[in-house]
mmCIF file of C-alpha atoms and ligand atoms in Angstrom:
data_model
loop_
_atom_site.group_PDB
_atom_site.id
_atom_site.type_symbol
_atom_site.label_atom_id
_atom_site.label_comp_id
_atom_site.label_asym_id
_atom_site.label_seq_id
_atom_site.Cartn_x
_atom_site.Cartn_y
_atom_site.Cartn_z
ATOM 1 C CA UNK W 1 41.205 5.412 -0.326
ATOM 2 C CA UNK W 2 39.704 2.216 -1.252
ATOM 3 C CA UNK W 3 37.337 2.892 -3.977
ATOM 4 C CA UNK W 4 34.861 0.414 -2.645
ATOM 5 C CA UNK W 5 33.659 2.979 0.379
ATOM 6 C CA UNK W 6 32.006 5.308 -1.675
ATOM 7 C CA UNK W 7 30.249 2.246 -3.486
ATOM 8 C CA UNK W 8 29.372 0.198 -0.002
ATOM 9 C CA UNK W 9 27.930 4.219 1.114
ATOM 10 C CA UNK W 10 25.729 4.238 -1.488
ATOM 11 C CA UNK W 11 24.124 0.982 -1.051
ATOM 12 C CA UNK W 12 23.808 1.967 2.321
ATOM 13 C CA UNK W 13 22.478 5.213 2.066
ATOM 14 C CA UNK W 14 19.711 3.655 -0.399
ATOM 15 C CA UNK W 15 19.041 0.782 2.029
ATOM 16 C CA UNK W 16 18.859 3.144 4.673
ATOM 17 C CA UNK W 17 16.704 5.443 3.249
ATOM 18 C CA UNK W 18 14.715 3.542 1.303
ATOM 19 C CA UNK W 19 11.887 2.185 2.611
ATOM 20 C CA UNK W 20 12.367 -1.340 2.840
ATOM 21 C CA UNK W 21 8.768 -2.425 2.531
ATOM 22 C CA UNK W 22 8.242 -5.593 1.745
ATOM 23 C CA UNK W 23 5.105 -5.745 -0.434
ATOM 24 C CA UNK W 24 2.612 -8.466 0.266
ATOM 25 C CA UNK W 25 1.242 -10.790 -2.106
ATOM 26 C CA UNK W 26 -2.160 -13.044 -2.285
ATOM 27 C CA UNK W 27 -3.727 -15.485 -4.415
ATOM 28 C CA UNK W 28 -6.968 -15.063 -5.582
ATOM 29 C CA UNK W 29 -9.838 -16.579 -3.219
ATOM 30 C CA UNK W 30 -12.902 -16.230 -5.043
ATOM 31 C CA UNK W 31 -14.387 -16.547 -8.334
ATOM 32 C CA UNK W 32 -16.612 -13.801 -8.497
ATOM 33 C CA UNK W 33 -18.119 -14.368 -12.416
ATOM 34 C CA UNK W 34 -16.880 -16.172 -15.733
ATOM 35 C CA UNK W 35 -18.120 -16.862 -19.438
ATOM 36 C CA UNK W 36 -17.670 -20.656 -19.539
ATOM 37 C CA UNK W 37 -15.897 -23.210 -17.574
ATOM 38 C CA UNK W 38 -14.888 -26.546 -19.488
ATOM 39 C CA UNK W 39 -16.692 -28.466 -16.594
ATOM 40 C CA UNK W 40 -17.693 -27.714 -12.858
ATOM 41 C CA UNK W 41 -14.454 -29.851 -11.247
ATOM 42 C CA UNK W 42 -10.792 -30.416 -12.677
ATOM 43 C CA UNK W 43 -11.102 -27.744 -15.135
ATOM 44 C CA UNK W 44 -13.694 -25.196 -13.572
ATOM 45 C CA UNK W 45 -13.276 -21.226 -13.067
ATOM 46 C CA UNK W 46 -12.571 -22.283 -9.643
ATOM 47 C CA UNK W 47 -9.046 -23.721 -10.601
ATOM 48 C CA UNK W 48 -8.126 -20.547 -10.817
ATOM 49 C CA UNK W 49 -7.657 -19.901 -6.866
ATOM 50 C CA UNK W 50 -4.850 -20.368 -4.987
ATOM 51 C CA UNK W 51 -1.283 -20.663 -5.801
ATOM 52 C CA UNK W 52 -0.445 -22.500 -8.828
ATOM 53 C CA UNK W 53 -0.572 -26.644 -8.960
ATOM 54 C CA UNK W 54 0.303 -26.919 -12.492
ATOM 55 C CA UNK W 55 2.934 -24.121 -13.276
ATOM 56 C CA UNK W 56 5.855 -24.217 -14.335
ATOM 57 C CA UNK W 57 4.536 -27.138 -16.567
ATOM 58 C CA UNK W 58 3.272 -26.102 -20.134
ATOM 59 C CA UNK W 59 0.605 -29.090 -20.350
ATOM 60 C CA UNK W 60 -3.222 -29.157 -20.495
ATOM 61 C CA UNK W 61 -3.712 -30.334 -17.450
ATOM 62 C CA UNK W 62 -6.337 -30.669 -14.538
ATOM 63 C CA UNK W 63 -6.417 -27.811 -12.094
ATOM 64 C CA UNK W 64 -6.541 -24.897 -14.337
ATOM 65 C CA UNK W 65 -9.469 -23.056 -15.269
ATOM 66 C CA UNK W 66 -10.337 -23.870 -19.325
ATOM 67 C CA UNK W 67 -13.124 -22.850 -21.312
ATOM 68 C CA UNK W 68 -16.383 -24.509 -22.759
ATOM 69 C CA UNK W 69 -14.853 -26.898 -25.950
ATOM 70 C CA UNK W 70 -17.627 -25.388 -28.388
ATOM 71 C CA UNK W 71 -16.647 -22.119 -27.809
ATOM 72 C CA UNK W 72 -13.264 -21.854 -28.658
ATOM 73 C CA UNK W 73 -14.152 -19.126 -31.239
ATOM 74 C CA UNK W 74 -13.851 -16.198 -28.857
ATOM 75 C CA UNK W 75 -12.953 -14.060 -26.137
ATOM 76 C CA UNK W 76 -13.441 -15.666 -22.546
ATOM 77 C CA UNK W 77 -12.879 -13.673 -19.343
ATOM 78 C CA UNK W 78 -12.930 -15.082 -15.549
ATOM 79 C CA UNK W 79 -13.287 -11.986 -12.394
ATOM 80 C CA UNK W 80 -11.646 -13.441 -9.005
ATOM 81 C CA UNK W 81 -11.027 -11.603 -5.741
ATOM 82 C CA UNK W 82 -8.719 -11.769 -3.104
ATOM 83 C CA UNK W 83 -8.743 -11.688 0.520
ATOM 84 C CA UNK W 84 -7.877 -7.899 0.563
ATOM 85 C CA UNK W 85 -7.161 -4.733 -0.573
ATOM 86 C CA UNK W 86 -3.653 -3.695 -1.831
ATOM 87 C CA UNK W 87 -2.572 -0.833 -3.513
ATOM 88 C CA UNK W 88 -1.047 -3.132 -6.498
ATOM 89 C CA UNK W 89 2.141 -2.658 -8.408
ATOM 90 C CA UNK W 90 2.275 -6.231 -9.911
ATOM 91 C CA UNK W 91 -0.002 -8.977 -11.402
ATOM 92 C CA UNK W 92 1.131 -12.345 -12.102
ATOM 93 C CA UNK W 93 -1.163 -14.503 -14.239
ATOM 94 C CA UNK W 94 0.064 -17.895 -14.282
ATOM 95 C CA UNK W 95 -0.366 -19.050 -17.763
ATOM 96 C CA UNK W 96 -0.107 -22.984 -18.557
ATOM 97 C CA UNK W 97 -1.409 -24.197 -21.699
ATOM 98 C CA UNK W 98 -2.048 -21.931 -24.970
ATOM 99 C CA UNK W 99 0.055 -19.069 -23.159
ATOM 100 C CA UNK W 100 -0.319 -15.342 -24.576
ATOM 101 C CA UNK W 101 -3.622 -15.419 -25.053
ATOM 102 C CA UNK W 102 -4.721 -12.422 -22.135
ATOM 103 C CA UNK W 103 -6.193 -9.716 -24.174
ATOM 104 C CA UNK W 104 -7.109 -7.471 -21.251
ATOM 105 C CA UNK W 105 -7.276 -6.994 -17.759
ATOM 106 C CA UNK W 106 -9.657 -4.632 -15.885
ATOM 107 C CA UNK W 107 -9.794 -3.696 -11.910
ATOM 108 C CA UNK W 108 -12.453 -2.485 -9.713
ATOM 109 C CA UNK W 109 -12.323 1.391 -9.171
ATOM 110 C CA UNK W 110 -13.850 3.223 -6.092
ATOM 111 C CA UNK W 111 -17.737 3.399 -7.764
ATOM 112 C CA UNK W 112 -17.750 -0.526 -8.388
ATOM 113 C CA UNK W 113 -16.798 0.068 -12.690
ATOM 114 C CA UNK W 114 -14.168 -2.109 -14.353
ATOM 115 C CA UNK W 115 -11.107 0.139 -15.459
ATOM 116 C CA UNK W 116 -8.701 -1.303 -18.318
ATOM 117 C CA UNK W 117 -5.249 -1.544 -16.865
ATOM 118 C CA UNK W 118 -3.901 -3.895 -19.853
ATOM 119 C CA UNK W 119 -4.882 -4.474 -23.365
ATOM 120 C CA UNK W 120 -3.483 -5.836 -26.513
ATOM 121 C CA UNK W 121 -5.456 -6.152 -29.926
ATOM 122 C CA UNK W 122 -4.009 -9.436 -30.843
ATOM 123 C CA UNK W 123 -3.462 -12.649 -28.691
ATOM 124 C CA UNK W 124 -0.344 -14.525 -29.733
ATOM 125 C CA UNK W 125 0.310 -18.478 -28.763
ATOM 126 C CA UNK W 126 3.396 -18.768 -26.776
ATOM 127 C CA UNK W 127 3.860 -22.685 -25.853
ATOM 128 C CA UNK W 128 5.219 -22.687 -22.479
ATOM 129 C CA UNK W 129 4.211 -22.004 -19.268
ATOM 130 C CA UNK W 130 4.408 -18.237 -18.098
ATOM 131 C CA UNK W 131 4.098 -15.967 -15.284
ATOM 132 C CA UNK W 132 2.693 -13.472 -17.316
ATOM 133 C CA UNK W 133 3.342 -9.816 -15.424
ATOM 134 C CA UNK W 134 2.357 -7.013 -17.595
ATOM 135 C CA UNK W 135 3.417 -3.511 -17.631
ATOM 136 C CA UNK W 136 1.130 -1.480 -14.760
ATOM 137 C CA UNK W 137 1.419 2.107 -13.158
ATOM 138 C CA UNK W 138 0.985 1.762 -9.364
ATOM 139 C CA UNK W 139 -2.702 1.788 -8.721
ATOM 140 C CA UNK W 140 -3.877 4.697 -6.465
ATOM 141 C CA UNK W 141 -6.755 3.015 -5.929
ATOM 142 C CA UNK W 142 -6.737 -0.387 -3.377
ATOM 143 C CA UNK W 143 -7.502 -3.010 -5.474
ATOM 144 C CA UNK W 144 -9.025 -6.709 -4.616
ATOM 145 C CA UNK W 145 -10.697 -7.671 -7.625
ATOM 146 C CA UNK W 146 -9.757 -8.275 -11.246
ATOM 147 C CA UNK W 147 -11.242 -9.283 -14.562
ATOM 148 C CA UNK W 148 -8.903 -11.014 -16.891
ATOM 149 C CA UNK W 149 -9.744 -11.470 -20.635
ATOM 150 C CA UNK W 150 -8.539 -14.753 -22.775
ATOM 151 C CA UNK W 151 -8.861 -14.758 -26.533
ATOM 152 C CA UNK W 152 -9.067 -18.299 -27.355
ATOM 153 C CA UNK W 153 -10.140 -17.572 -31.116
ATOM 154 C CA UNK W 154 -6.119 -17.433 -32.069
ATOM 155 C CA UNK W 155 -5.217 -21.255 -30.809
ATOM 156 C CA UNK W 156 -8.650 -22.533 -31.250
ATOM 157 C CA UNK W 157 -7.963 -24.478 -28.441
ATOM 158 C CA UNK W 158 -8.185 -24.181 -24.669
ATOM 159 C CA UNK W 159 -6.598 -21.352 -22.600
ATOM 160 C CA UNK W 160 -5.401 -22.531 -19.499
ATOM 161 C CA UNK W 161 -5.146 -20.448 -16.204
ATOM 162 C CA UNK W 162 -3.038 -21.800 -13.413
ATOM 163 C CA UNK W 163 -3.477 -18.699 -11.028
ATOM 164 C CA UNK W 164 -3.251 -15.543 -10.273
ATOM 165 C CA UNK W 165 -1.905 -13.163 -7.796
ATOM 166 C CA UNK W 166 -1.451 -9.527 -6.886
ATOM 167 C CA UNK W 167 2.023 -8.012 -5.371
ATOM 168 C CA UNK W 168 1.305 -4.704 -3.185
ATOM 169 C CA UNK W 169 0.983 -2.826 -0.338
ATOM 170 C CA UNK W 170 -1.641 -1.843 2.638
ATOM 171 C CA UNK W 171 -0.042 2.104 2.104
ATOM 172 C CA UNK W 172 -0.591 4.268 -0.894
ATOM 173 C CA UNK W 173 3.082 4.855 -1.824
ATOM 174 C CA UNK W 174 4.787 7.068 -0.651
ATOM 175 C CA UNK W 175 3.294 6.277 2.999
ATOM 176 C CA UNK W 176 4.697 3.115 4.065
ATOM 177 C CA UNK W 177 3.375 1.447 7.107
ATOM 178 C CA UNK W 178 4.272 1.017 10.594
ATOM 179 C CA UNK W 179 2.166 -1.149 12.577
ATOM 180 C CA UNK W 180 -1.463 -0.611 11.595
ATOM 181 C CA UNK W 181 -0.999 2.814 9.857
ATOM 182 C CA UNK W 182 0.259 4.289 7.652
ATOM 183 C CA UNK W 183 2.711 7.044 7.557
ATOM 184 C CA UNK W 184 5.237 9.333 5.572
ATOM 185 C CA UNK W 185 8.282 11.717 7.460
ATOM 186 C CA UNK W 186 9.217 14.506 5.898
ATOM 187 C CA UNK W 187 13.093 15.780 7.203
ATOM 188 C CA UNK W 188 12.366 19.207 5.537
ATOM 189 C CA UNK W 189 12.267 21.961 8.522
ATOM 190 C CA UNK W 190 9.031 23.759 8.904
ATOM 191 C CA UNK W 191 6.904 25.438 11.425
ATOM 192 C CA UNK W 192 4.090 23.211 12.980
ATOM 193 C CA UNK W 193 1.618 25.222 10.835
ATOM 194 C CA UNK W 194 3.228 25.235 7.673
ATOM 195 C CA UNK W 195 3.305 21.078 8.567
ATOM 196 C CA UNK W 196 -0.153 20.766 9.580
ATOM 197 C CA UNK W 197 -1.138 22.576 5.728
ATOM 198 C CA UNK W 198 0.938 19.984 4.220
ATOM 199 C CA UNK W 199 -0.173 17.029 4.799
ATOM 200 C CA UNK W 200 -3.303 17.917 3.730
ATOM 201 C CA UNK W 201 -1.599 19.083 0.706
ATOM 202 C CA UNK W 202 -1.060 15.573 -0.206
ATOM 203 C CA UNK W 203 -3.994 13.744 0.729
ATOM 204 C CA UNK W 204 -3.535 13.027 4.674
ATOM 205 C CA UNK W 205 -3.196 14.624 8.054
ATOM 206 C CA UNK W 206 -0.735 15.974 10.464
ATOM 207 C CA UNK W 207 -0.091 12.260 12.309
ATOM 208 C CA UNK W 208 -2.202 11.037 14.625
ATOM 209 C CA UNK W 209 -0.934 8.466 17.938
ATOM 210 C CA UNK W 210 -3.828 7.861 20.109
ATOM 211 C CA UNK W 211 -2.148 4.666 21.292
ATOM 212 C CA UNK W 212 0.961 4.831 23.390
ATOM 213 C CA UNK W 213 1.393 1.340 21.213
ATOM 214 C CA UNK W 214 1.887 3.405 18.617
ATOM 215 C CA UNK W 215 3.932 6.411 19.750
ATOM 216 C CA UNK W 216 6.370 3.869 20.602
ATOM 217 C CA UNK W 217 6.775 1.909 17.499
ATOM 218 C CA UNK W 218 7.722 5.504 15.751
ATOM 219 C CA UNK W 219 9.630 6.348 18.386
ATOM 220 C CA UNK W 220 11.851 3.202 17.736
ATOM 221 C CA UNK W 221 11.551 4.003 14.381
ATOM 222 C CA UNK W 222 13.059 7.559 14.284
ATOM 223 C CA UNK W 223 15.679 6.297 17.170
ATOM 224 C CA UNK W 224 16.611 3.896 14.061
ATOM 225 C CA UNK W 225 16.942 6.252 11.748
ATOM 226 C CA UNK W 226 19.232 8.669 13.605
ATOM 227 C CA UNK W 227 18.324 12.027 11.703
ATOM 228 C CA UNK W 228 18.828 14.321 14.736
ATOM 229 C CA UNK W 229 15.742 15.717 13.471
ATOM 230 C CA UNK W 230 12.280 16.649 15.745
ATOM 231 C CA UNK W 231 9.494 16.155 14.022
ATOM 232 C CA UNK W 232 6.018 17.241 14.410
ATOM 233 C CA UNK W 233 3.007 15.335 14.701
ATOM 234 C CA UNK W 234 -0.964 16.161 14.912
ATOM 235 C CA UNK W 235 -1.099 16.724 18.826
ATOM 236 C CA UNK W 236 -1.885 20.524 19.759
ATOM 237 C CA UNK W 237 -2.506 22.461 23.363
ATOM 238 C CA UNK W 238 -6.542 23.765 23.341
ATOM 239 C CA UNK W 239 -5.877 25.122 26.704
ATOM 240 C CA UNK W 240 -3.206 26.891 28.116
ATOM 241 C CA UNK W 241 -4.745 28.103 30.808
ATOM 242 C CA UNK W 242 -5.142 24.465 31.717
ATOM 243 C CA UNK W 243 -1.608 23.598 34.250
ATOM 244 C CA UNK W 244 0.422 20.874 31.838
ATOM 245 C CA UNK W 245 -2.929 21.870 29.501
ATOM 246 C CA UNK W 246 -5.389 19.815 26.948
ATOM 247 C CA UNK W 247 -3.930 17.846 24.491
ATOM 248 C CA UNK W 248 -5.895 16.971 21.585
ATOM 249 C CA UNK W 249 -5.434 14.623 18.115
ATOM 250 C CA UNK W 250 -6.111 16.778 15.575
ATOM 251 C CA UNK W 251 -7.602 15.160 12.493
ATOM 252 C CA UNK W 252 -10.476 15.840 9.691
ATOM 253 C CA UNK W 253 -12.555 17.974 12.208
ATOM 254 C CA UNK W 254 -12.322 15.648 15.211
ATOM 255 C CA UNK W 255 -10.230 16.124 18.347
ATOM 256 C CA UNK W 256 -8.952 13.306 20.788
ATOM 257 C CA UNK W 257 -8.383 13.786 23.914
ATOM 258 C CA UNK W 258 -4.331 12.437 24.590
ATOM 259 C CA UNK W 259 -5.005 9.650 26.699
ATOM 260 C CA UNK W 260 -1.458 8.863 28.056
ATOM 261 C CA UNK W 261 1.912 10.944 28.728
ATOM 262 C CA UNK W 262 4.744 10.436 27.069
ATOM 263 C CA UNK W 263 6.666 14.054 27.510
ATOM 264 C CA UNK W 264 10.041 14.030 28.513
ATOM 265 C CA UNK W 265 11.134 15.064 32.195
ATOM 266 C CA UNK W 266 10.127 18.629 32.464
ATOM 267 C CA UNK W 267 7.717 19.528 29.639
ATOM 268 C CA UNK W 268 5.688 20.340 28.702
ATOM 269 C CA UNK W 269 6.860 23.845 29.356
ATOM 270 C CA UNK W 270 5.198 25.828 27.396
ATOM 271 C CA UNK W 271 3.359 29.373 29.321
ATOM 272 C CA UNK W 272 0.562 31.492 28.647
ATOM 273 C CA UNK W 273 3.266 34.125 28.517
ATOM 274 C CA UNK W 274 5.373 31.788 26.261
ATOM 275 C CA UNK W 275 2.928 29.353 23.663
ATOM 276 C CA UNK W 276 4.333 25.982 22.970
ATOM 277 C CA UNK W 277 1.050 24.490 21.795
ATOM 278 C CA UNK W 278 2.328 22.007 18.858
ATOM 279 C CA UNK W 279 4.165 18.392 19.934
ATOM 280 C CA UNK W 280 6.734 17.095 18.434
ATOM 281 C CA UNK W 281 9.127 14.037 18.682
ATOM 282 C CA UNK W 282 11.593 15.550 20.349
ATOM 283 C CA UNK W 283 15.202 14.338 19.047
ATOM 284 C CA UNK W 284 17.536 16.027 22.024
ATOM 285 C CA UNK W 285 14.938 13.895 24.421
ATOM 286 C CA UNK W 286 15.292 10.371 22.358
ATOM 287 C CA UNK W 287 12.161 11.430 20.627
ATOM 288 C CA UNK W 288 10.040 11.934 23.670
ATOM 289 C CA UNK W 289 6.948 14.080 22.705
ATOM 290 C CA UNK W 290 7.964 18.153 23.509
ATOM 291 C CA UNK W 291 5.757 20.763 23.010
ATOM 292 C CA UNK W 292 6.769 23.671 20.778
ATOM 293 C CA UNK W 293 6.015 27.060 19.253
ATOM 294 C CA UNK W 294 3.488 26.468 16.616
ATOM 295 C CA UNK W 295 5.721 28.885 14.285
ATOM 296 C CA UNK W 296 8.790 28.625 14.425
ATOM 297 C CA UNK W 297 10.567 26.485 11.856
ATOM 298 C CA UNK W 298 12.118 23.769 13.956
ATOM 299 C CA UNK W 299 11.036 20.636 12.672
ATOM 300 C CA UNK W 300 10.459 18.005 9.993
ATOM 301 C CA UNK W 301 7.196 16.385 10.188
ATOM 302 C CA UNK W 302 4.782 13.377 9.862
ATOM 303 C CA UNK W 303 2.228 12.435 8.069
ATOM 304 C CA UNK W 304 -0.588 10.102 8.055
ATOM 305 C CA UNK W 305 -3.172 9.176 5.555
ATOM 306 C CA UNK W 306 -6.527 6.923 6.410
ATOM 307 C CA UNK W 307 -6.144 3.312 5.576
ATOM 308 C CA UNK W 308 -8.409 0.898 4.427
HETATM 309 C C1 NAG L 401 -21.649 -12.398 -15.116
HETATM 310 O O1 NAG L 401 -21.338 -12.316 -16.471
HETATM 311 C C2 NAG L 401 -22.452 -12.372 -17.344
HETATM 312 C C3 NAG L 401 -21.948 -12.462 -18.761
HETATM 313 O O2 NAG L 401 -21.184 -11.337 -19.093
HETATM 314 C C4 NAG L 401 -23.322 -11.154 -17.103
HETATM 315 O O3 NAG L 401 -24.448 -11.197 -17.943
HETATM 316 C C5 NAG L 401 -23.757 -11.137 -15.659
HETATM 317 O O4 NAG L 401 -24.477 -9.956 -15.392
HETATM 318 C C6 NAG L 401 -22.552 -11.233 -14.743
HETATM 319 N N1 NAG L 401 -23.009 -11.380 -13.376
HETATM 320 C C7 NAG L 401 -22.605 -10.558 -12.401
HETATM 321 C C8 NAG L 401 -23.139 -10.863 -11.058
HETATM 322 O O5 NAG L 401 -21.855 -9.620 -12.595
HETATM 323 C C1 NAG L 402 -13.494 13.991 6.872
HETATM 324 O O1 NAG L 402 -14.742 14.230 7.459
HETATM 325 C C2 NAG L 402 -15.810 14.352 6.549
HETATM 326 C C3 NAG L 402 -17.049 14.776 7.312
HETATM 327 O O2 NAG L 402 -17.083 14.232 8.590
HETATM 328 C C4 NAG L 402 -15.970 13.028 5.817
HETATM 329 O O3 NAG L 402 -17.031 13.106 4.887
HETATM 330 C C5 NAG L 402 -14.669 12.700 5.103
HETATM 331 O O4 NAG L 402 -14.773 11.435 4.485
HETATM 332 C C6 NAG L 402 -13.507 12.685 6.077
HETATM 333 N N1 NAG L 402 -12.264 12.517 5.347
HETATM 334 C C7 NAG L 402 -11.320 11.648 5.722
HETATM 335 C C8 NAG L 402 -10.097 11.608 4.872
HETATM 336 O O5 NAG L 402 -11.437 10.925 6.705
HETATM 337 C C1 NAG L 403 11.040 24.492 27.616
HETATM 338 O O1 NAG L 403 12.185 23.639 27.685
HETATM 339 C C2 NAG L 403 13.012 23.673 26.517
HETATM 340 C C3 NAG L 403 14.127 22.674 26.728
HETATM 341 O O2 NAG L 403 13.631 21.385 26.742
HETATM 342 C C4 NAG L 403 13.543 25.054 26.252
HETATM 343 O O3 NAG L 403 14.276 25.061 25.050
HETATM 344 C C5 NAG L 403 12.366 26.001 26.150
HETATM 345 O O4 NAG L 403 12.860 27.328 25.990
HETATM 346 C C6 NAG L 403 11.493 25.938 27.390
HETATM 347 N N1 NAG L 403 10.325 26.756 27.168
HETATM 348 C C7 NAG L 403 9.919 27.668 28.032
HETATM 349 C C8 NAG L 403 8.707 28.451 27.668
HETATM 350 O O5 NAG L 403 10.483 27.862 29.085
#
């Protein structure tokens, strides 16, 4: 056999299976506070925002921020924004004259305080440009503002910052997104019970669709991915004395009333006699919803966590 197969399988399998989620990035838009700016125009804090105009040139040059020329002695820092929230895996720090000279780097957590996500004790003086990207875990926290740290005192001289930008994502890994939520399937076969528990095991609920919109994009999606699997979602029966009964959204407490039909021809099924009060995408029906027994283990599952 050719011995390339297995190897094309593999990348296939990964492709497949992997999430392809291409992360988004932004420049910062806003220049929140700063110690010093070398003046209020060419050189300012604001210099800072948007993508870089000087980089990949090492020069001091106009349209970086630089710091106040008496106060070369010390540490400087600069706090920008940016237009949203991401869960961040990467920061790039466009560095273009007096490189190596960010001594920390802090983010916003969830009560407003600056967290250290970087720090060195020493600056060093690297003389060409650089797209500084430091080491960082994955934040579990969204993330639109940073505070970034410049010890001038080593160079004596300006530090100048082309730009800087964060790579992420709109889902807390590993919940990747699909449309305007976000969302995790789990192939593992469990009862709609033991699926409901957990989600909330990990932060998130039992998936929600209270659009049709949306049951169709995961629809297309699970067509796509060909599993032969059913999976259940958050939808449950509250009444089966009800004919066709009442079909709620289960989430956090609250229950929404199922606002469209999207069965497949002939269920749901389910009798007072015989419970099927859990839906499901339904893989023998091209992932039409189904109702089902709430415990029997006939299913993998989806979750869904809040997004921003
Ligand atoms: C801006 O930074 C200065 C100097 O560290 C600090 O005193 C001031 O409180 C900061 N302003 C805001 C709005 O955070
Ligand atoms: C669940 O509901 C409670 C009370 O209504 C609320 O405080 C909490 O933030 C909600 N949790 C989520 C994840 O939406
Ligand atoms: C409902 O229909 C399904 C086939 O789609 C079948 O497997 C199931 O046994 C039926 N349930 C009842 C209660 O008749």
């Amino acid at each position: 056999m050719n011995a390339r197969i297995p190897l094309l399988l593999c990348v296939w399998t990964f492709l497949s299976f992997q999430e392809i989620q291409a992360s988004i990035r932004l420049w910062a838009s806003e220049v929140t506070n700063f110690s010093t700016q070398h003046n209020s125009g060419s050189h300012s804090a604001k210099q800072v925002l948007g993508k870089p105009n000087v980089y990949p040139r090492y020069t001091e040059s106009p349209g970086t921020w630089a710091q106040l020329g008496n106060q070369l002695d010390r540490v400087h820092f600069i706090e920008v924004k940016f237009p949203r929230k991401l869960y961040v895996s990467k920061i790039n720090i466009y560095e273009t004259y007096n490189a190596g000279a960010v001594v920390k780097i802090s983010v916003k957590d969830g009560q407003n305080q600056w967290v250290d996500i970087f720090s060195v004790n020493h600056a060093r003086i690297i003389r060409r440009a650089r797209k500084f990207s430091p080491q960082i875990k994955r934040f579990i926290i969204p993330v639109d503002e940073l505070r970034i740290e410049v010890d001038c005192s080593v160079a004596r001289d300006y530090v100048e910052i082309d730009a800087v930008e964060i790579v992420g994502d709109i889902c807390p890994s590993p919940f990747f997104q699909i449309g305007n939520s976000c969302y995790l399937i789990k192939k593992d076969t469990v009862s709609a019970d033991e699926a409901f528990a957990r989600c909330l095991l990990i932060g998130g609920y039992l998936a929600n669709f209270e659009t049709l919109e949306e049951t169709m994009l995961m629809k297309d999606k699970l067509i796509k991915m060909s599993t032969k699997i059913s999976y259940f979602v958050g939808g449950r029966n509250i009444n089966r004395k009800k004919q066709g009964g009442d079909w709620r959204w289960i989430k956090n407490g609250t229950m929404t009333q199922m606002k469209y039909f999207a069965f497949g021809t002939g269920e749901p099924n389910g009798t007072d006699q015989s419970p099927e009060d859990c839906l499901m995408f339904y893989a023998a029906k091209a992932y039409a919803f189904n109702d089902a027994n709430c415990r029997i283990k006939n299913g993998g599952y989806i979750c869904e966590i809040q997004n921003m």
